[in-house]
CSV table of C-alpha atoms in Angstrom, one decimal:
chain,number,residue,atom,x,y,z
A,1122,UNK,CA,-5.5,-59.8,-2.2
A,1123,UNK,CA,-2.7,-58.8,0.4
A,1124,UNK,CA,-0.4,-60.2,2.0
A,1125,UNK,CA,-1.1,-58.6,5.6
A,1126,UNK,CA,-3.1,-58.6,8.4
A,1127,UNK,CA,-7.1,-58.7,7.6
A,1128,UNK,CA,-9.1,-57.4,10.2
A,1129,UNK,CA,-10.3,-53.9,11.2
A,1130,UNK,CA,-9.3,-51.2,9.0
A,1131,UNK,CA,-7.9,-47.8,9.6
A,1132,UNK,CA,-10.2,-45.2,8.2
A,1133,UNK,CA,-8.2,-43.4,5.5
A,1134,UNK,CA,-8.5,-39.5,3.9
A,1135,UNK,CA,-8.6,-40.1,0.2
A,1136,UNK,CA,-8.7,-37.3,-2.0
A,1137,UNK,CA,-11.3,-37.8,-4.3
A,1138,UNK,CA,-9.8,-38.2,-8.3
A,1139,UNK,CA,-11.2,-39.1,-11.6
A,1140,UNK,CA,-9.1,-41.4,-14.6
A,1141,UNK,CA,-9.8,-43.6,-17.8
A,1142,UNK,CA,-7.5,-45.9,-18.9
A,1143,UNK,CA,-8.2,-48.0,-22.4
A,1144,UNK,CA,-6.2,-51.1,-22.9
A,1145,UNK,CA,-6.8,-52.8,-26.4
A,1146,UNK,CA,-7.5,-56.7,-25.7
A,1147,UNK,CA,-7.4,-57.5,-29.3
A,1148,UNK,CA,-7.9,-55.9,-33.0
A,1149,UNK,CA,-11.9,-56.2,-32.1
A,1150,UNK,CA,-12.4,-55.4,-28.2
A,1151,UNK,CA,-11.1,-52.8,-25.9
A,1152,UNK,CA,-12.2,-52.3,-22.4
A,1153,UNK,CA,-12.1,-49.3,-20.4
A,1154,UNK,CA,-12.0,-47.9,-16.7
A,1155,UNK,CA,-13.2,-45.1,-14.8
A,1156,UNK,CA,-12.9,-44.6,-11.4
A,1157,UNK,CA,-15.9,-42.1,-9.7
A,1158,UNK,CA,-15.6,-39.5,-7.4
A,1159,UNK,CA,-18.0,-40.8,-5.0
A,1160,UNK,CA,-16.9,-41.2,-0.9
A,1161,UNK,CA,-18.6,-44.2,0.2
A,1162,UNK,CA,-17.1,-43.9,3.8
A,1163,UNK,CA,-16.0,-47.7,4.2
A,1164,UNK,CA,-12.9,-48.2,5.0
A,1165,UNK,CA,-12.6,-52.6,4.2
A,1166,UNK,CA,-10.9,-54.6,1.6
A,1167,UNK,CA,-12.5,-57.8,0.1
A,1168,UNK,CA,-16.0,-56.4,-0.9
A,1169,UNK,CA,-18.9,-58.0,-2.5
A,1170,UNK,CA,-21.8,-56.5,-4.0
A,1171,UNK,CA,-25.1,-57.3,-5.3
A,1172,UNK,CA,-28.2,-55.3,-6.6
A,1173,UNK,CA,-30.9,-54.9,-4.1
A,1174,UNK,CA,-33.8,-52.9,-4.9
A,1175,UNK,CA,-32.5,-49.6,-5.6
A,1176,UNK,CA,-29.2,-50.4,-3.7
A,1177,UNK,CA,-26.2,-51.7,-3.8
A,1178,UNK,CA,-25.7,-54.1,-1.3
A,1179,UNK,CA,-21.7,-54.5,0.0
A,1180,UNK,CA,-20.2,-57.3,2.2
A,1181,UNK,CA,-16.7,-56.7,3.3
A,1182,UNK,CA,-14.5,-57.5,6.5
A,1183,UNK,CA,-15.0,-55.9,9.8
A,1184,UNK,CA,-14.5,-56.5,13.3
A,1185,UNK,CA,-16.4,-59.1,14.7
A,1186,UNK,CA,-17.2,-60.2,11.8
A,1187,UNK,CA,-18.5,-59.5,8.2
A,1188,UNK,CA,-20.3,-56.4,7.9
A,1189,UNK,CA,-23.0,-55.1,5.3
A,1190,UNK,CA,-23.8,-51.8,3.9
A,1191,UNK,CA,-26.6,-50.4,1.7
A,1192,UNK,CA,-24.9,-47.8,-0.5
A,1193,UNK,CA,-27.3,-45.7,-3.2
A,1194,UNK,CA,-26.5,-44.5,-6.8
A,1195,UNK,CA,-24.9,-41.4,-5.3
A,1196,UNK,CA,-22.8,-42.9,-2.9
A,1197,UNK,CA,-24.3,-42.7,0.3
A,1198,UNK,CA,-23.6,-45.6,2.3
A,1199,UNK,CA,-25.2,-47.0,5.2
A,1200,UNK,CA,-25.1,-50.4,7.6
A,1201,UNK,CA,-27.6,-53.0,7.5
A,1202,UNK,CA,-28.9,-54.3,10.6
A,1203,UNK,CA,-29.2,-58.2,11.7
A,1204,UNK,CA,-26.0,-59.3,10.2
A,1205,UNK,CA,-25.2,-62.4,11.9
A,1206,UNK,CA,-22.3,-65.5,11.4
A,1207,UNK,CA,-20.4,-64.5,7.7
A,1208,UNK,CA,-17.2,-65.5,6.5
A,1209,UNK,CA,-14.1,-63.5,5.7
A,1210,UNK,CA,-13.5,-62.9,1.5
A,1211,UNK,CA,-17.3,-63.8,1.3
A,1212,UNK,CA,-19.3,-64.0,-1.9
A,1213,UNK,CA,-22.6,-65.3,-2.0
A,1214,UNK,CA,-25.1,-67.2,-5.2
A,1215,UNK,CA,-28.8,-67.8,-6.1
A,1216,UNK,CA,-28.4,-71.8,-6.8
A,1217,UNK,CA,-31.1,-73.1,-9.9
A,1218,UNK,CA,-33.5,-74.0,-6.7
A,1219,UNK,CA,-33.4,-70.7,-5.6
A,1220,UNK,CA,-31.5,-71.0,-2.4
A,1221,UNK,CA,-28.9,-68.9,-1.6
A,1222,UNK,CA,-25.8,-70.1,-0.9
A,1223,UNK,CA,-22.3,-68.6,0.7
A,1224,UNK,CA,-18.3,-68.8,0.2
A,1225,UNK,CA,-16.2,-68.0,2.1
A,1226,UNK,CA,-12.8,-68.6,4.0
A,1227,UNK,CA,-13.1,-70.6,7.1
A,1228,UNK,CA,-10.8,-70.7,10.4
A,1229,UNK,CA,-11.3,-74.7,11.1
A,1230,UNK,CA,-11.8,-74.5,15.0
A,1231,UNK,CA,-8.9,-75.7,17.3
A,1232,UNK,CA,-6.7,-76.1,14.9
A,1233,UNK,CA,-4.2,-73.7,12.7
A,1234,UNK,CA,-6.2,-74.7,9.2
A,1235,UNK,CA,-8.3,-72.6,6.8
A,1236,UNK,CA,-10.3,-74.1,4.3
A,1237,UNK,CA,-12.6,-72.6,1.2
A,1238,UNK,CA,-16.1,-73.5,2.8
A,1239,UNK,CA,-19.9,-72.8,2.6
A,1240,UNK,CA,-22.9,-72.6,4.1
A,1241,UNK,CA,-26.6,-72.2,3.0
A,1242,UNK,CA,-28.0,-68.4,3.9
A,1243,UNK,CA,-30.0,-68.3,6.7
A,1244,UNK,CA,-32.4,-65.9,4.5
A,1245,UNK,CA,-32.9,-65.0,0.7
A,1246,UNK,CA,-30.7,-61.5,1.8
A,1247,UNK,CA,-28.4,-63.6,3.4
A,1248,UNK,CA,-27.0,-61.9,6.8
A,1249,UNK,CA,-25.8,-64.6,8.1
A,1250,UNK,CA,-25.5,-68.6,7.2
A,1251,UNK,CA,-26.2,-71.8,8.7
A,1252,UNK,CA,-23.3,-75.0,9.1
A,1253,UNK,CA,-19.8,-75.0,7.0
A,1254,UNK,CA,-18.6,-77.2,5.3
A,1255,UNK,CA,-15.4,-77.4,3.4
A,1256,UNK,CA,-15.8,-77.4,-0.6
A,1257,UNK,CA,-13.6,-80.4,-0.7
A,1258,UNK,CA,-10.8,-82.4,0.9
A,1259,UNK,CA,-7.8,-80.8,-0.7
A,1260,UNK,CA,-8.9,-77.3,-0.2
A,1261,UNK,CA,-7.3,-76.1,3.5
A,1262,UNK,CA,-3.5,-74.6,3.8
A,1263,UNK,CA,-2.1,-73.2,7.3
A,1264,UNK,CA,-3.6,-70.1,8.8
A,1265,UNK,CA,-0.4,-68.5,7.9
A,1266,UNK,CA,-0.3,-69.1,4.3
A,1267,UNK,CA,-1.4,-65.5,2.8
A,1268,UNK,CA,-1.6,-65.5,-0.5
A,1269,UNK,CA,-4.2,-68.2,-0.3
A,1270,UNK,CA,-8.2,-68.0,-1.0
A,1271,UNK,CA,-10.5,-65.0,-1.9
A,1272,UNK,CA,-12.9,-67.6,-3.4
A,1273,UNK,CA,-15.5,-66.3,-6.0
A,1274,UNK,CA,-18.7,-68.5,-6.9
A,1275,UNK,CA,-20.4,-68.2,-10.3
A,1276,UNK,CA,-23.2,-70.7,-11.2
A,1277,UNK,CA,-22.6,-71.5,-14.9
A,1278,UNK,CA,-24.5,-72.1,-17.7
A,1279,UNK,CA,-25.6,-75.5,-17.3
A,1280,UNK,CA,-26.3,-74.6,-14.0
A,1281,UNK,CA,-23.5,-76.0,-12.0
A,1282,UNK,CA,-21.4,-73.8,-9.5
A,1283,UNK,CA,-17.6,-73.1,-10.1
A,1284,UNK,CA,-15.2,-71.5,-7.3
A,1285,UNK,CA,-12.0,-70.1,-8.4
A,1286,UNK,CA,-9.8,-69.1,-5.5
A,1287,UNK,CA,-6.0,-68.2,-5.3
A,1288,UNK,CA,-3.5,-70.7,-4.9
A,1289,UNK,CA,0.4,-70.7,-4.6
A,1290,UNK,CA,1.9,-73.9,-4.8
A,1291,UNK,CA,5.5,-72.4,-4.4
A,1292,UNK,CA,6.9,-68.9,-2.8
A,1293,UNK,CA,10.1,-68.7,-5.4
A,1294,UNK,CA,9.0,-65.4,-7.0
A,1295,UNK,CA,7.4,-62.1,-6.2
A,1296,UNK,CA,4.3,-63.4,-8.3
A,1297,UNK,CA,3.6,-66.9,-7.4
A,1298,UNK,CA,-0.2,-66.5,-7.1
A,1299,UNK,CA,-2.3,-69.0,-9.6
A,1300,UNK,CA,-5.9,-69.5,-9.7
A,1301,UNK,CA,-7.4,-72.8,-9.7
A,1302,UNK,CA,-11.6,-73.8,-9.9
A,1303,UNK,CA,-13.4,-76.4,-8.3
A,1304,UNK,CA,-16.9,-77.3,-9.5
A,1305,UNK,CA,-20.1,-78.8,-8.5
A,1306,UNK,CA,-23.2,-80.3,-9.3
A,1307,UNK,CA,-25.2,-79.0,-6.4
A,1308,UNK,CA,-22.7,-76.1,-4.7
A,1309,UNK,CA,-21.7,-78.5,-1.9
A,1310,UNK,CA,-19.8,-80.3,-3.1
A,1311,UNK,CA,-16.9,-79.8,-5.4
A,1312,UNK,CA,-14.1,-81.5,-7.4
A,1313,UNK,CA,-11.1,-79.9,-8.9
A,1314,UNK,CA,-10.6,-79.3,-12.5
A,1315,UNK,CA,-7.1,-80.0,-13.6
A,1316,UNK,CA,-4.7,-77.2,-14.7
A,1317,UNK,CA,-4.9,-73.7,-13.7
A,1318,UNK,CA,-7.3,-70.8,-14.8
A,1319,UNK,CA,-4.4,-68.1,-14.5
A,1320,UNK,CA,-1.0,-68.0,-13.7
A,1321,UNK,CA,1.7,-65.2,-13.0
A,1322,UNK,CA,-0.1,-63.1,-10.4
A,1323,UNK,CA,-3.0,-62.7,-10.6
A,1324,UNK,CA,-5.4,-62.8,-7.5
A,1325,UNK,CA,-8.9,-61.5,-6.6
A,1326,UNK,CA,-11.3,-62.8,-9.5
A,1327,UNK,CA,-14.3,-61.7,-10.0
A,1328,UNK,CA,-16.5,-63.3,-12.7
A,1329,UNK,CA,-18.6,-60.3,-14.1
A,1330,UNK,CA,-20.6,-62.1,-16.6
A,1331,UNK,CA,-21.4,-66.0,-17.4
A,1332,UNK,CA,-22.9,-67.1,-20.6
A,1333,UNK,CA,-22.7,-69.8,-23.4
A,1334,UNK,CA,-19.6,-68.6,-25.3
A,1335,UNK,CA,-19.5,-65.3,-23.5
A,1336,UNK,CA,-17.6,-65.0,-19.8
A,1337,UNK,CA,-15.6,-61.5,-18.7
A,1338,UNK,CA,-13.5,-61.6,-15.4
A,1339,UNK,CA,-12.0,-58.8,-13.5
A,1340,UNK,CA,-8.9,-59.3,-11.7
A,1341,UNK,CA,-6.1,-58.1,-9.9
A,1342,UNK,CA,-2.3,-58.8,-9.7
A,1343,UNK,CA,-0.7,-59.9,-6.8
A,1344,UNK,CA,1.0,-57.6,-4.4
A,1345,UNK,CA,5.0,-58.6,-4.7
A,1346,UNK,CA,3.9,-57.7,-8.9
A,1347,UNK,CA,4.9,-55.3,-10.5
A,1348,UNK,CA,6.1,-52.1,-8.3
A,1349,UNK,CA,4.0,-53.0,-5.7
A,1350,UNK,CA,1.1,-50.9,-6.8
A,1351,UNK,CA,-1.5,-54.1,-7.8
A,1352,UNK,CA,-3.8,-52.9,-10.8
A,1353,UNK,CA,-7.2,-53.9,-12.2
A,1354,UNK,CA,-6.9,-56.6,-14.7
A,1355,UNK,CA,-9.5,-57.8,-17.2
A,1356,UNK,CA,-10.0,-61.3,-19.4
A,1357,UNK,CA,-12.5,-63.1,-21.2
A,1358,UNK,CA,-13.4,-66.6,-22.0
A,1359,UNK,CA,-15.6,-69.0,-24.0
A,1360,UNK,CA,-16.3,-71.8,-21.5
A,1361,UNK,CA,-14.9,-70.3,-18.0
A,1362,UNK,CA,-12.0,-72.1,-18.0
A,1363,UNK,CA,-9.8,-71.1,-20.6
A,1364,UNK,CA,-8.8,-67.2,-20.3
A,1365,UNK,CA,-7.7,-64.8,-22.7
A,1366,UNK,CA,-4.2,-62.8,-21.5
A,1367,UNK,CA,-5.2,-60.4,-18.9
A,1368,UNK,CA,-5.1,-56.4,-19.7
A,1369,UNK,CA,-4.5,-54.4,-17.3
A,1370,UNK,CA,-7.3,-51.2,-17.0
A,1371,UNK,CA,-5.7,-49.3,-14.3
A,1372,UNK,CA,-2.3,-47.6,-14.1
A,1373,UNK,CA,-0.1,-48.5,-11.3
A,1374,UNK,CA,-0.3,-45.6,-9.5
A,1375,UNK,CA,-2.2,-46.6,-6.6
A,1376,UNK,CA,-2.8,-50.2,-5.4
A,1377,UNK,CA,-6.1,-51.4,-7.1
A,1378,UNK,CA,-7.6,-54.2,-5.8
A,1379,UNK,CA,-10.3,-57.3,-4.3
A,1380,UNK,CA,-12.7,-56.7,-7.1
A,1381,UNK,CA,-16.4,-57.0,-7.4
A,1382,UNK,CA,-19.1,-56.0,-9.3
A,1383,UNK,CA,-22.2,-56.4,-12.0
A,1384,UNK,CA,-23.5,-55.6,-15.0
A,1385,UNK,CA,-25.4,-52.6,-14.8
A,1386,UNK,CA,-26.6,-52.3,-18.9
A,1387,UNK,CA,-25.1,-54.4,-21.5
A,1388,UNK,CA,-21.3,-53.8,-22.1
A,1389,UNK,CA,-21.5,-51.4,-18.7
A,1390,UNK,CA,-20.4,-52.9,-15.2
A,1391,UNK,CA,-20.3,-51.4,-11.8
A,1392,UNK,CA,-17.1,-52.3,-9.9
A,1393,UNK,CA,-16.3,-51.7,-6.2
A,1394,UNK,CA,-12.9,-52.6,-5.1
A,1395,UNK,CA,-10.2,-52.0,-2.5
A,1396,UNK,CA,-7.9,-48.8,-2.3
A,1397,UNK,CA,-4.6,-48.0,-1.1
A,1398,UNK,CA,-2.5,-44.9,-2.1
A,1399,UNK,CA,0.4,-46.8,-0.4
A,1400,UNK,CA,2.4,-49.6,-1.9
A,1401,UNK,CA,3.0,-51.5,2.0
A,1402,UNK,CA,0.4,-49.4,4.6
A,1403,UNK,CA,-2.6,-51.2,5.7
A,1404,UNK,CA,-5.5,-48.4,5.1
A,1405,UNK,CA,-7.7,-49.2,2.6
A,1406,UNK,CA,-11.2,-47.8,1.8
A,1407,UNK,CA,-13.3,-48.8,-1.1
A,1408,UNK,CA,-14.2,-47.1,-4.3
A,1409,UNK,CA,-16.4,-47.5,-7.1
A,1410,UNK,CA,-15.5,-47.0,-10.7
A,1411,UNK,CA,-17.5,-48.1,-14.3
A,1412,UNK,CA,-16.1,-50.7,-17.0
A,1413,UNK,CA,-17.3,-50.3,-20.4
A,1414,UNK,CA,-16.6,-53.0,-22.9
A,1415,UNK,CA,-16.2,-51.5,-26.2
A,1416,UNK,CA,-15.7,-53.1,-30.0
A,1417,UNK,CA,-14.1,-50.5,-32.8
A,1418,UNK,CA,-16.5,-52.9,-35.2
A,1419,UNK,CA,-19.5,-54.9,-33.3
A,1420,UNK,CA,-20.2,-55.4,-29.4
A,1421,UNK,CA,-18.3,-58.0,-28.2
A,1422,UNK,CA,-20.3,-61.6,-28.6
A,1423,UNK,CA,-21.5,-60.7,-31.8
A,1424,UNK,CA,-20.7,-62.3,-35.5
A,1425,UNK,CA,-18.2,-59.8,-37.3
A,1426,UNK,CA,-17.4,-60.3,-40.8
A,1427,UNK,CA,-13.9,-60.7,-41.8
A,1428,UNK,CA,-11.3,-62.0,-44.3
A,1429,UNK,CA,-9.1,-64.2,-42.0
A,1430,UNK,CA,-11.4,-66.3,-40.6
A,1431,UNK,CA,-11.3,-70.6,-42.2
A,1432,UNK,CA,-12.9,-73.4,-41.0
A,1433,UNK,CA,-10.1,-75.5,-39.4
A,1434,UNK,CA,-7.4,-72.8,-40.1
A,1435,UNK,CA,-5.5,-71.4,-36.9
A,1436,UNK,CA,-6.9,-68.9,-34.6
A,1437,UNK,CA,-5.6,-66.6,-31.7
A,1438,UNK,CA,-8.3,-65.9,-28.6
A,1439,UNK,CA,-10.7,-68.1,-27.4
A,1440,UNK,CA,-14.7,-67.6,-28.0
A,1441,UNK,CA,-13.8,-65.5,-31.0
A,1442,UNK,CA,-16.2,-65.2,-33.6
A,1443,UNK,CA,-16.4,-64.5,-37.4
A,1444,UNK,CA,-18.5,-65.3,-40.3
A,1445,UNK,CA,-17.0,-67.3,-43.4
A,1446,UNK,CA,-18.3,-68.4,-46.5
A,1447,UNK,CA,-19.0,-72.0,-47.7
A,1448,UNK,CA,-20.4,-72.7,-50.8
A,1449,UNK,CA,-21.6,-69.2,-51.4
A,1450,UNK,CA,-23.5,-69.1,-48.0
A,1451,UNK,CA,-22.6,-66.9,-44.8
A,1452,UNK,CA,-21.3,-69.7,-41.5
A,1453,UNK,CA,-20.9,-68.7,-38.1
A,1454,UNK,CA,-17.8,-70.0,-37.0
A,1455,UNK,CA,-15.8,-69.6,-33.2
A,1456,UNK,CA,-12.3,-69.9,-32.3
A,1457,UNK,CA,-12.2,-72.7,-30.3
A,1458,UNK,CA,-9.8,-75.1,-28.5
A,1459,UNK,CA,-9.3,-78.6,-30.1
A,1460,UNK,CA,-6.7,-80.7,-28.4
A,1461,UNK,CA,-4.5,-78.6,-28.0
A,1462,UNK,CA,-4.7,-75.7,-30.4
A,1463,UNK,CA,-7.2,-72.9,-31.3
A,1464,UNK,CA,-8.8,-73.0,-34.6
A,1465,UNK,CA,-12.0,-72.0,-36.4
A,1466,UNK,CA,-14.9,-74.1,-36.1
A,1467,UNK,CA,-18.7,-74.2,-36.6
């Protein structure tokens, strides 16, 4: 997310550069970044990707409207035909039906509103989408509010669809971005949950993986954060709702942002995102780069033995997990959230 015009980009010469950067999250998990040397030639901000055959298959925002590219393994990056009616800051998910569905922000004609809306794809690839429709009621702000939106769509598992989007109820600090979620039974229509997912910055969510006990997000902070140079943030959660503190994966260097990407192997993610050597110019092309989620004992979701662990003692990071012993027998036990504290429970 920026806080500037969106529209047709300004190609940009970026030298092409190499860096790893490993933030510990906790005493078990570490995650680390590095960016690739590939030039994919697309100058956009706000990307999405998905797998497609043996491609990688990017939306971002162009002039008329949403374009798509097909970019290989090596980099090489080229337009898909047929793209019809998208959305700006579009993301798009296979529902439990198998229909695909698309979210996006929405210019409400004739007036100055934009909303969070979606549409069903007109195809399985999904160049282009039928009728919009706002998620809900509460979900449209002025055209001019800018740090506002970015939705991202995740269908959980229970097979319900959550949106998070950025929010900023007041402008009284360089940082006043927080993320809400909305969710639904059917992807139409959507009702908020109460409280707020993140707070103090952080914009441009990305929900990399989704299972029981096991979600990852990447993130980015806001652009008033900081110096200015927005960085690549990373968190985790048991139930999608309840994040760990972010850690940041990038240096801030270079502005880092709009996330998006997929798991490529276990633990291994592809991520494309926005790039700008420039703390205020409006050229940004995007880049690719690998996260690797690491553990200095046992992969992350797995049981690790320790000492520390007690059923209905205190505990530190949500979806934690540990093994304790009960009556001479080995339990699994989480960290989870009861009321309003995190403790060990079976």
């Amino acid at each position: 997310m920026f806080r500037f015009r969106k529209g047709l980009i300004v190609v940009a010469a970026v030298l092409s550069s190499s860096f790893a950067v490993g933030q510990s999250a906790s005493a078990a998990v570490s995650w680390e970044f590095s960016e690739e040397s590939v030039a994919l030639g697309i100058s956009a901000v706000s990307p999405h990707v998905e797998r497609t055959g043996s491609a990688d298959r990017i939306w971002y925002p162009s002039l008329p409207s949403t374009a798509v590219s097909d970019c290989t393994d090596a980099g090489a990056c080229t337009l898909v035909g047929g793209v019809g009616r998208l959305g700006s800051d579009f993301t798009a998910i296979t529902l439990p039906n198998g229909t695909r569905r698309a979210y996006f922000v929405d210019m409400t004609p004739g007036t100055s509103v934009k909303t969070v809306s979606s549409a069903q794809c007109a195809t399985t690839e999904c160049l282009s989408v039928g009728t919009s429709t706002p998620i809900a009621a509460d979900v449209a702000v002025p055209t001019t509010e800018k740090a506002w939106g970015v939705p991202d769509a995740v269908v959980t598992p229970d097979g319900k669809v959550r949106v998070y989007l950025v929010v900023s109820p007041t402008l009284t600090n360089s940082c006043p971005e927080k993320v809400r979620s909305y969710i639904s039974n059917d992807g139409i229509n959507f009702t908020a949950e109460s409280g707020y997912r993140l707070e103090g910055g952080f914009v441009d969510t990305e929900i990399l993986r989704a299972k029981t006990g096991d979600w990852l997000m990447i993130m980015s902070t806001g652009p008033g954060c900081g110096n200015g140079m927005q960085q690549l943030f990373v968190s985790s959660s048991a139930d999608g709702l309840t994040w760990s503190t972010p850690q940041a994966v990038t240096k801030e260097d270079n502005r880092r942002l709009d996330p998006t990407g997929y798991e490529v192997s276990p633990n291994v993610f592809r991520i494309y995102y926005a790039f700008n050597a420039s703390r205020t110019g409006e050229t940004y092309t995007l880049k690719r780069g690998t996260l690797k989620v690491a553990s200095a004992a046992t992969a992350p979701g797995t049981v690790a033995t320790t000492t520390t662990a007690k059923i209905g003692a205190s505990c530190t990071k949500a979806g934690a997990k540990s093994t304790v012993t009960v009556a001479k027998k080995k339990v699994n036990v989480t960290c989870k959230k009861v009321k309003t504290k995190l403790i060990w429970s079976k």
